[in-house]
mmCIF file of C-alpha atoms in Angstrom:
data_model
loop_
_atom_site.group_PDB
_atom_site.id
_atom_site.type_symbol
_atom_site.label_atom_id
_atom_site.label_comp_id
_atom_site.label_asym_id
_atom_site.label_seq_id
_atom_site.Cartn_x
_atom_site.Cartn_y
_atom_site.Cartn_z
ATOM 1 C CA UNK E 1 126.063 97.650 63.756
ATOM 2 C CA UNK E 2 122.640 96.117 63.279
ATOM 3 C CA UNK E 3 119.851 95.131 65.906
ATOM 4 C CA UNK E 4 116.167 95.282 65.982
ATOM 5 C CA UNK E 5 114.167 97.095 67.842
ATOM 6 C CA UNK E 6 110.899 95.389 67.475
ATOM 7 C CA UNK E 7 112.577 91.926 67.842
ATOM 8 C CA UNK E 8 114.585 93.185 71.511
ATOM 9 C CA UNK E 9 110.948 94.108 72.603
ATOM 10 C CA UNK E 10 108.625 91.649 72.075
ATOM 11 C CA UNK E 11 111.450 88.723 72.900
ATOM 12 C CA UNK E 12 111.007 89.928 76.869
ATOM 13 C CA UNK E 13 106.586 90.692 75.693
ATOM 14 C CA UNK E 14 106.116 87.226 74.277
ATOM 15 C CA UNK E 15 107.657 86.003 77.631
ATOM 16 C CA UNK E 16 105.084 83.569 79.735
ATOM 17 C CA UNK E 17 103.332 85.420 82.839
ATOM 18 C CA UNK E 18 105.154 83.677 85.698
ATOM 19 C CA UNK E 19 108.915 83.842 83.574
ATOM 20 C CA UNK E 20 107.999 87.993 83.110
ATOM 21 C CA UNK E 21 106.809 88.673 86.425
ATOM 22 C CA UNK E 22 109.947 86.562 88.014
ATOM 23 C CA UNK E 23 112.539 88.159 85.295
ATOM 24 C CA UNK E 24 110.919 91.555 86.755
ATOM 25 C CA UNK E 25 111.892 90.177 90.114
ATOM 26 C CA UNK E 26 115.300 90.247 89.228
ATOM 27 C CA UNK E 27 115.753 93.086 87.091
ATOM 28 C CA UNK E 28 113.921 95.330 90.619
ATOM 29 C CA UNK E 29 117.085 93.070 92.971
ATOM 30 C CA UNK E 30 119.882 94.388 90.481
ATOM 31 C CA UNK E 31 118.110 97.738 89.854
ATOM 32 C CA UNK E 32 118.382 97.888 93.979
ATOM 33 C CA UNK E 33 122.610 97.678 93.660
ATOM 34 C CA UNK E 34 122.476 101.329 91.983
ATOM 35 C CA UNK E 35 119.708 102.490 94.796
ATOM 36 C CA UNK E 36 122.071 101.219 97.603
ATOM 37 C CA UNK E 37 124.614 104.116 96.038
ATOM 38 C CA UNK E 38 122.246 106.512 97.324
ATOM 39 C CA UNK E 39 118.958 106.908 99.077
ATOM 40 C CA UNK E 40 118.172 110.497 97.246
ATOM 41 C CA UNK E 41 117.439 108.107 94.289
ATOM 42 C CA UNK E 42 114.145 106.921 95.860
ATOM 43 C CA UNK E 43 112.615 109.874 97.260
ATOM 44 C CA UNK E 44 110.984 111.240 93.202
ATOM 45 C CA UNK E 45 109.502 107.579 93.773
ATOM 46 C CA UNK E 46 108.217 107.974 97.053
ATOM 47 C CA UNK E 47 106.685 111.510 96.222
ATOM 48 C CA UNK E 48 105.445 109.679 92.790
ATOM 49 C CA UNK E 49 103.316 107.333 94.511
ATOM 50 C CA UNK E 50 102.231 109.268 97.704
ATOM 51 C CA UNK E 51 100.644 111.750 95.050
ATOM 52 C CA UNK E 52 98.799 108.863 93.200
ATOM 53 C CA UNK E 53 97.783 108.050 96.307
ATOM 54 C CA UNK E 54 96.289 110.988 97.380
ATOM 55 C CA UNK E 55 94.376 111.658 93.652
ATOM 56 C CA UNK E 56 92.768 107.950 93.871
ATOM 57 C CA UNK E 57 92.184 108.309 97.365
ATOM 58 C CA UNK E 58 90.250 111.852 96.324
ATOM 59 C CA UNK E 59 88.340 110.039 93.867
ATOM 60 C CA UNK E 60 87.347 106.886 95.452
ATOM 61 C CA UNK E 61 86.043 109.340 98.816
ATOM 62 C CA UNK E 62 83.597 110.640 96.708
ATOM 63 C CA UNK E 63 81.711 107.345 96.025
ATOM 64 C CA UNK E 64 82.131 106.420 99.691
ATOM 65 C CA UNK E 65 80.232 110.252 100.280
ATOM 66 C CA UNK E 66 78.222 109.431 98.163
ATOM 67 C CA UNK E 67 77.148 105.948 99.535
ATOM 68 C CA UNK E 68 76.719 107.709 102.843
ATOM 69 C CA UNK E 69 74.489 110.710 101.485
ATOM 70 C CA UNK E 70 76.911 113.250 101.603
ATOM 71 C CA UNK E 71 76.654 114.521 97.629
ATOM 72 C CA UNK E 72 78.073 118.071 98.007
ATOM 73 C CA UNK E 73 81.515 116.764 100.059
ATOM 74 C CA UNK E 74 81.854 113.962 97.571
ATOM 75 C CA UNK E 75 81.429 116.422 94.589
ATOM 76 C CA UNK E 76 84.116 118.105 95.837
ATOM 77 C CA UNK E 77 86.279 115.366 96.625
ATOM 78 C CA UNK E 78 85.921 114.091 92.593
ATOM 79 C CA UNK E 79 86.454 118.084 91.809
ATOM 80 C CA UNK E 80 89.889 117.819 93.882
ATOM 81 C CA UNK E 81 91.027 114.113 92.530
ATOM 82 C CA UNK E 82 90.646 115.734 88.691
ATOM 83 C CA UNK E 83 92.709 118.879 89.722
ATOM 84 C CA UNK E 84 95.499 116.344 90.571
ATOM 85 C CA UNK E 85 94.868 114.095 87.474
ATOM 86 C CA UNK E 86 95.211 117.385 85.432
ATOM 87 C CA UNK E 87 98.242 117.482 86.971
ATOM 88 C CA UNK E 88 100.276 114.348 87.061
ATOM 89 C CA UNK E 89 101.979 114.368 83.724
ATOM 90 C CA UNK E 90 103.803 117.449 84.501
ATOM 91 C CA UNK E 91 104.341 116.162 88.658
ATOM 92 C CA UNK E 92 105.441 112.400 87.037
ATOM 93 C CA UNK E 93 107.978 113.825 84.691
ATOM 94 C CA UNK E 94 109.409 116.568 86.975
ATOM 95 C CA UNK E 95 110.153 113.695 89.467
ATOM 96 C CA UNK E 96 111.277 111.339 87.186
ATOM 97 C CA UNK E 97 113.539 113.969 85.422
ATOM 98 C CA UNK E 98 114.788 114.860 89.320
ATOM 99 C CA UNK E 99 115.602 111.025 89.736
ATOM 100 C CA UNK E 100 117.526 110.640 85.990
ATOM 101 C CA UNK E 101 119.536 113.753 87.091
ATOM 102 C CA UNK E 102 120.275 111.904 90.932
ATOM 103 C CA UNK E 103 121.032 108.242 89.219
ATOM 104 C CA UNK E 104 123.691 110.466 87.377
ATOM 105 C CA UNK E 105 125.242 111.996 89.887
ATOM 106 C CA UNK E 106 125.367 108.809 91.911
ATOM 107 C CA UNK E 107 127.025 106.676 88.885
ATOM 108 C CA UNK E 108 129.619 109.588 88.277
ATOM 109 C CA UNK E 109 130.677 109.039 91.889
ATOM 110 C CA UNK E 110 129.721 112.414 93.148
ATOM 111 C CA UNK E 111 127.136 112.789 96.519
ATOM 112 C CA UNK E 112 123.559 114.230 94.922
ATOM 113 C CA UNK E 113 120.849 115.291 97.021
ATOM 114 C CA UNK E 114 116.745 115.644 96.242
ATOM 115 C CA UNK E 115 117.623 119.067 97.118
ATOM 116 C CA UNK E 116 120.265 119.550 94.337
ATOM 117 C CA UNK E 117 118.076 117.844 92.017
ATOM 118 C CA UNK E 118 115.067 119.804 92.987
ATOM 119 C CA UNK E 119 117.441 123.009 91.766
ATOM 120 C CA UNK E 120 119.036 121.484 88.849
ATOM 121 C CA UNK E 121 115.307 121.089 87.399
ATOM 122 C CA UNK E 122 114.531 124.311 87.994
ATOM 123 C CA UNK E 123 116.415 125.254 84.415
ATOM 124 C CA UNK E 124 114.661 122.288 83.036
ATOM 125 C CA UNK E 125 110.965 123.353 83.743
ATOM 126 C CA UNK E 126 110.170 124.281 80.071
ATOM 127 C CA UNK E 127 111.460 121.299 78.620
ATOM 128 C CA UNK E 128 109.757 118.904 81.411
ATOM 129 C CA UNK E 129 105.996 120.784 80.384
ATOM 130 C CA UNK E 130 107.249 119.857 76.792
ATOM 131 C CA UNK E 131 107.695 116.243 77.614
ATOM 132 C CA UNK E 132 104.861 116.469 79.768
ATOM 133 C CA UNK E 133 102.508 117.894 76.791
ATOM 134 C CA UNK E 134 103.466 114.999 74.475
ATOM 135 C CA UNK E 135 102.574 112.309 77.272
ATOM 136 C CA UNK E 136 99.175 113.994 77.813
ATOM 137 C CA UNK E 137 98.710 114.128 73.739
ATOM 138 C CA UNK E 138 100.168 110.044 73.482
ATOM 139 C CA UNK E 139 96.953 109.597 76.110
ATOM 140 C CA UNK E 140 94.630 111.800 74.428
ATOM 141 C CA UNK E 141 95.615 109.548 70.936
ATOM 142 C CA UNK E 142 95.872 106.318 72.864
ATOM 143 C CA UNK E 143 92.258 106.403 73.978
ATOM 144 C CA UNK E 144 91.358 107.772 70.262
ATOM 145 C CA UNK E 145 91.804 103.927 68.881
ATOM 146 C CA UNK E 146 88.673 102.949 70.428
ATOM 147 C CA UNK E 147 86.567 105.455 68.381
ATOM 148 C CA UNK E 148 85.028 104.919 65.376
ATOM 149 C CA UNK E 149 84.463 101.871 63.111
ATOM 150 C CA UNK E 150 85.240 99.515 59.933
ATOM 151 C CA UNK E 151 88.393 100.373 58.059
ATOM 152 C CA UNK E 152 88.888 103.655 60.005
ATOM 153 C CA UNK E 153 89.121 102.128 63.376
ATOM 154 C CA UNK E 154 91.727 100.020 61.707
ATOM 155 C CA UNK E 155 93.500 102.313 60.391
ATOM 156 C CA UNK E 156 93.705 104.772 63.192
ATOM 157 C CA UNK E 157 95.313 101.457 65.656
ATOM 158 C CA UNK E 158 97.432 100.574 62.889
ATOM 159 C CA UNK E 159 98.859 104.562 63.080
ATOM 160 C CA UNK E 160 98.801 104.888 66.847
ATOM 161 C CA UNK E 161 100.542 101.398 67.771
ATOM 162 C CA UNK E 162 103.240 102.585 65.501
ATOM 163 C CA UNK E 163 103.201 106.133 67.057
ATOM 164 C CA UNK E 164 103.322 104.380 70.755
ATOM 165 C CA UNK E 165 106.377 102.398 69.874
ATOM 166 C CA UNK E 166 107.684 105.281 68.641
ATOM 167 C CA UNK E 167 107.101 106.926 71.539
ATOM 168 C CA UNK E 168 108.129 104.939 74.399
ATOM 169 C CA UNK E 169 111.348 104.029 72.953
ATOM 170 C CA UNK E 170 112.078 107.881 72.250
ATOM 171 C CA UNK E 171 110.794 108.883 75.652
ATOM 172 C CA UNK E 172 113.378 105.711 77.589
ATOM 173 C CA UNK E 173 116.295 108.267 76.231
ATOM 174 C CA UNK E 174 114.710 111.208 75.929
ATOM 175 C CA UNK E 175 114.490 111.870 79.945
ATOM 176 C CA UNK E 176 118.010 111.022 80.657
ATOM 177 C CA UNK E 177 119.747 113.150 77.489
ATOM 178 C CA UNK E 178 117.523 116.572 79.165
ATOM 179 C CA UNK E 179 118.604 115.729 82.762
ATOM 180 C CA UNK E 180 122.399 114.672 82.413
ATOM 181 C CA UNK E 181 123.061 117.365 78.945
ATOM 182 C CA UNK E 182 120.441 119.593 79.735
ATOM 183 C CA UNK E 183 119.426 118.965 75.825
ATOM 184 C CA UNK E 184 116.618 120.613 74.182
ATOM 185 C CA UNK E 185 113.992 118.305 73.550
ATOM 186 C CA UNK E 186 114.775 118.879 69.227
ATOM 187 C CA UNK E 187 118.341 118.171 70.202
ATOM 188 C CA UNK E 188 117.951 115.448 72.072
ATOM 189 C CA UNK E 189 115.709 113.322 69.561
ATOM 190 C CA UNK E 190 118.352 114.596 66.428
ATOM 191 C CA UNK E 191 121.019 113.008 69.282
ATOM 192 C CA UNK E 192 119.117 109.652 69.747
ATOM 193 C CA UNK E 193 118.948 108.862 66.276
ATOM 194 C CA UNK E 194 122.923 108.949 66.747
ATOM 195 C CA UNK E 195 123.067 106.840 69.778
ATOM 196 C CA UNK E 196 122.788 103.526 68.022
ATOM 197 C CA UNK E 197 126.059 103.762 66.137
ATOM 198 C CA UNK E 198 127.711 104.893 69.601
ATOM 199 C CA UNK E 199 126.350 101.285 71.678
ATOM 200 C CA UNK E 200 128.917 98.846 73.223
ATOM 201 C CA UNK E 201 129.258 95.712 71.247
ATOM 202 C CA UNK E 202 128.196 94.018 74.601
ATOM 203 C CA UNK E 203 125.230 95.846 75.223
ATOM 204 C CA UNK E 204 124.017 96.182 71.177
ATOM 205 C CA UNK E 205 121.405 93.553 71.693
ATOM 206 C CA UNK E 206 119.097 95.465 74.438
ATOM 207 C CA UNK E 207 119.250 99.347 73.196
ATOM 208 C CA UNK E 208 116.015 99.104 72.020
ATOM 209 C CA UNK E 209 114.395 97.092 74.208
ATOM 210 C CA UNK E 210 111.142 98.051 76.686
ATOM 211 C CA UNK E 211 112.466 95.645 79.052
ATOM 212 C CA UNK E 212 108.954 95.328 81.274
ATOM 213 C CA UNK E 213 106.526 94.716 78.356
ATOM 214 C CA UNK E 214 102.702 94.669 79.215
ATOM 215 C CA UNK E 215 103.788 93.227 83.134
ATOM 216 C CA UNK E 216 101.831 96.180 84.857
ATOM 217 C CA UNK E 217 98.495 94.976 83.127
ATOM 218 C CA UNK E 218 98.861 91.142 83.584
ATOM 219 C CA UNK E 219 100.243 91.855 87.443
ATOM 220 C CA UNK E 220 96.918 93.968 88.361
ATOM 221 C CA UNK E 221 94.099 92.944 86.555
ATOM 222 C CA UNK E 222 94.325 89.584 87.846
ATOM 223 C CA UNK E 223 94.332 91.844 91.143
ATOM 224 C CA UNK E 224 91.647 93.239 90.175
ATOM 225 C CA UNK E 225 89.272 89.766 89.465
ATOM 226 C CA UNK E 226 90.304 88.736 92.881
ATOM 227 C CA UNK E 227 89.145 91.569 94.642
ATOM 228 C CA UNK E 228 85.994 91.956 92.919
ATOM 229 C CA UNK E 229 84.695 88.653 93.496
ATOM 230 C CA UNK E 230 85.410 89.076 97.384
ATOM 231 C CA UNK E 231 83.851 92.495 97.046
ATOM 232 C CA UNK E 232 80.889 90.965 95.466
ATOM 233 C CA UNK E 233 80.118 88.265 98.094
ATOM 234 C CA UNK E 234 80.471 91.183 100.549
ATOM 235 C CA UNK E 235 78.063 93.429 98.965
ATOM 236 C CA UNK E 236 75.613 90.986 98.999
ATOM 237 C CA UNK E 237 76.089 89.752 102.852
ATOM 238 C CA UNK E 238 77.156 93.149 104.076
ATOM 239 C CA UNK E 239 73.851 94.738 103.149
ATOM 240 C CA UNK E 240 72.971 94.946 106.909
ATOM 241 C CA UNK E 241 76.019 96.621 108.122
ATOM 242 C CA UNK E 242 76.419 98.993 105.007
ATOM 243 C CA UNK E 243 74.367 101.604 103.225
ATOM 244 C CA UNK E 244 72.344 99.291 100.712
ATOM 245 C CA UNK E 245 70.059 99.322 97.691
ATOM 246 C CA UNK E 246 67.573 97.124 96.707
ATOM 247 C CA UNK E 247 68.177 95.449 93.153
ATOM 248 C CA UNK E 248 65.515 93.835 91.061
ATOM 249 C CA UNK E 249 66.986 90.127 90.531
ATOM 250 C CA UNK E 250 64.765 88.066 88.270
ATOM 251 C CA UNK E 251 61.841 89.422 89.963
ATOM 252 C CA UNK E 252 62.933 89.491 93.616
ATOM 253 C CA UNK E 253 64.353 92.713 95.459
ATOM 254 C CA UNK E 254 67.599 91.859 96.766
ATOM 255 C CA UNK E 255 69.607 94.415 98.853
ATOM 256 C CA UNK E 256 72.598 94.989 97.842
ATOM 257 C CA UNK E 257 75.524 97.467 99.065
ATOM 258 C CA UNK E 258 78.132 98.762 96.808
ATOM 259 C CA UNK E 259 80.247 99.869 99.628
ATOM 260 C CA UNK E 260 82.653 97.083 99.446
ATOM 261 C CA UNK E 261 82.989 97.211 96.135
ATOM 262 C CA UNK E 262 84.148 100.946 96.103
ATOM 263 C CA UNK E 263 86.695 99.682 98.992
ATOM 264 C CA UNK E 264 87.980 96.897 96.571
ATOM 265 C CA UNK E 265 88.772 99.230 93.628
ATOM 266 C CA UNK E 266 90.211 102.056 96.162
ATOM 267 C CA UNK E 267 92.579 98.750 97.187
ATOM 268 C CA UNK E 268 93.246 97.622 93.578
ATOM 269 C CA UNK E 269 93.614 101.078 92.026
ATOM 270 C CA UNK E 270 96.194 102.009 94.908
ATOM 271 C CA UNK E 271 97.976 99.037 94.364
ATOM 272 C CA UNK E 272 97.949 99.299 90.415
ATOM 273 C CA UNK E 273 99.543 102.424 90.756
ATOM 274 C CA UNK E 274 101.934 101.562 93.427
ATOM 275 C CA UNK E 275 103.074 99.175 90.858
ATOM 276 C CA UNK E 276 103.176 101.678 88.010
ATOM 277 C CA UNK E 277 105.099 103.697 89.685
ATOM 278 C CA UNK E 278 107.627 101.483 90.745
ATOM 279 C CA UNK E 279 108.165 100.370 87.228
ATOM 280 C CA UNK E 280 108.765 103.539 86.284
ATOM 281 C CA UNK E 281 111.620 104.526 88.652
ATOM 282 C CA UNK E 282 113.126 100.983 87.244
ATOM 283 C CA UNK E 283 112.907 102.527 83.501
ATOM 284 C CA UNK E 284 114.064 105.901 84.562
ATOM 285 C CA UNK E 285 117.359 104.191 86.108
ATOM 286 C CA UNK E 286 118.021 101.778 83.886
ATOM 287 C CA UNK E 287 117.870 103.917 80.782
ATOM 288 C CA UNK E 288 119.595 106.865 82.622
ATOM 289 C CA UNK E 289 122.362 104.276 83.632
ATOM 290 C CA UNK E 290 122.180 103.040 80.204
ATOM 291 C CA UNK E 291 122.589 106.197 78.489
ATOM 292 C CA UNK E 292 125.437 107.666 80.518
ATOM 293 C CA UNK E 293 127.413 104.463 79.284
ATOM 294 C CA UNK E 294 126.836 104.998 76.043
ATOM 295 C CA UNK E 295 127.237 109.068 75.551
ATOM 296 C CA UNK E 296 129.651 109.338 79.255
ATOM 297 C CA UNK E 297 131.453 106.096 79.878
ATOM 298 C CA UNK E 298 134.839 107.975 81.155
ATOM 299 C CA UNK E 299 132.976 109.628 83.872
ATOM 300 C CA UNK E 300 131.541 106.305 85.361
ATOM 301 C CA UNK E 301 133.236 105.594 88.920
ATOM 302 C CA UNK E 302 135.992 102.931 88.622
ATOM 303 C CA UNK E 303 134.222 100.976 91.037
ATOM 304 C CA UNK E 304 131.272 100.704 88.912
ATOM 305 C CA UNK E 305 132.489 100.278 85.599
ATOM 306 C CA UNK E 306 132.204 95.974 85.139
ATOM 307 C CA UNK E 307 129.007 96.053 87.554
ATOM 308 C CA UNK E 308 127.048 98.253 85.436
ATOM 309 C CA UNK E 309 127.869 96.620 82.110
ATOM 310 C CA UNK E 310 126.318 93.368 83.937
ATOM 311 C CA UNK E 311 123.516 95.308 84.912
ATOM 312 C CA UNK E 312 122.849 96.881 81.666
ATOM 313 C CA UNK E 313 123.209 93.214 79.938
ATOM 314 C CA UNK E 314 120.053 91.948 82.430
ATOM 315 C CA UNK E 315 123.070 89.159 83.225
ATOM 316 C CA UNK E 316 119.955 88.018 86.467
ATOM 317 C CA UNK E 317 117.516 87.636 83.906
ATOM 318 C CA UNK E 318 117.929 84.503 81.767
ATOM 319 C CA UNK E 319 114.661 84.771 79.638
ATOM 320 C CA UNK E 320 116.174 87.812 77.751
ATOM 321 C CA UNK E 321 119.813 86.563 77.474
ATOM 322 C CA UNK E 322 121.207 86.055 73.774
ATOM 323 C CA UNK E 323 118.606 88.670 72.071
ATOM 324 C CA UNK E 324 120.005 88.753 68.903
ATOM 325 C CA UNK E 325 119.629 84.518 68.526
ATOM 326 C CA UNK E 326 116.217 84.461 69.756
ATOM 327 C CA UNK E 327 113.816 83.791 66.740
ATOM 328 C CA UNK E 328 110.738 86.126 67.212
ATOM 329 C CA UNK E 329 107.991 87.558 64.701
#
């Protein structure tokens, strides 16, 4: 059974901005059929982005102290927001791990609870830290590709883009094969290099696929240009009603305040990560649904059985129908 993994991904990647964002659209409506199962699905995504919330909110108060002369609380405040960015990797996966194990549950045709999944990760702590560890490492790397120079440079992005692909397709699987078969984390990649000779006919064309590309980037940033332009015009007329500075501009002192600016990034950064977030749960579903049909597909619920092969095929999403025809590089 052959497919390719590289071609699955970047036929949804190469996708125009407006025909990615809207085939996002509809992959977040059908992803919202398995939610309506059971509400104990969204709460790890609610507790997900209230805690992003909180450790941007943290970091952005300390430039607003700041602004307002109040250096020792806003230390602290930028002391507290890196405590919780310490912290997310292991918070993120424990919550996504909770919400693979409730998707489960749900598509099984059993009643889950946050509570039961809140105990059924309990046996799983040491092998979300492990999971954890290798995100914080893939970040550590990630940011590694913008050191050095010349041949180096080039050779160290060649190594880590291969390494990320790597990487995100392993970790789709990876979450889903620890929650539902409790699988060490050795196991469980030994397992997924199995899983491709075990795929559906019907569903052979999207096993490999990172469905929602690069959308979180080209949805905020143009966010982001917005905001700071608005932020900008405000800094420079709001100078009388905020805490300003004076800025030399081509010889001239102009006051300016930053305060607005600091506002617009708090907005955009919340936002960004609202949206992160939200993609995530959609991954941590869809893969969990996707791997319980392909390792479990006699303990699916009757009721469920045609819907989720239509849901698994992205059947709403024309742009990424017929995979295996489309002609990519």
């Amino acid at each position: 059974m052959g497919f390719d993994f590289k071609k699955a991904n970047q036929s949804f990647d190469s996708l125009p901005y407006t025909k990615r964002l809207k085939s996002v659209g509809e992959l977040a409506k059908s992803t919202l059929t398995i939610v309506g199962k059971d509400k104990d699905i969204i709460t790890p995504w609610i507790r997900m982005t209230i805690y992003h919330a909180i450790m941007v909110t943290f970091f952005f108060s300390g430039f607003f102290l700041w602004q307002y002369n109040h250096p020792g609380y806003g230390l602290l405040s930028f002391f507290l927001a890196f405590l919780l960015f310490l912290y997310k990797h292991f918070y993120d996966n424990k919550q996504e791990m909770r919400m693979s194990w409730i998707v489960y549950e749900t598509v099984i045709g059993n009643d889950p609870s946050y509570k039961g999944a809140v105990t059924a990760s309990k046996e799983l702590k040491w092998h979300i830290r492990k999971i954890a560890g290798i995100d914080i490492l893939m970040s550590f790397v990630n940011k590694s590709k913008y050191t050095g120079g010349g041949i180096v440079k080039m050779l160290i992005r060649l190594f880590i883009a291969g390494l990320e692909e790597v990487w995100d397709l392993a970790n789709h699987y990876l979450l889903p094969s620890v929650a539902v078969d409790k699988m060490d984390i050795s196991s469980a990649v030994e397992e997924m290099k199995k899983l491709k000779d075990r795929v559906p006919e019907s569903l052979v064309g999207i096993f490999g696929i990172d469905f929602l590309g690069r959308v979180v980037r080209h949805v905020t940033v143009p966010a982001y240009i917005i905001l700071f332009i608005i932020s900008g015009t405000l800094g420079y007329f709001g100078s009388e009603v905020f805490p300003a500075t004076t800025i030399d501009f081509n010889g001239d002192d102009v006051a300016f305040t930053f305060v607005p600016i600091i506002f617009a990034f708090w907005i955009g950064k919340l936002f960004s990560n609202f949206f992160e977030r939200t993609v995530t749960a959609i991954k941590v579903i869809y893969f969990t649904v996707f791997y319980t049909k392909i390792t479990h597909p006699e303990r699916i619920r009757d009721d469920m059985q045609e819907d989720l092969v239509d849901y698994l095929n992205l059947d709403p999403v024309e742009e990424v129908d017929n995979l295996e025809e489309q002609d990519v590089e």
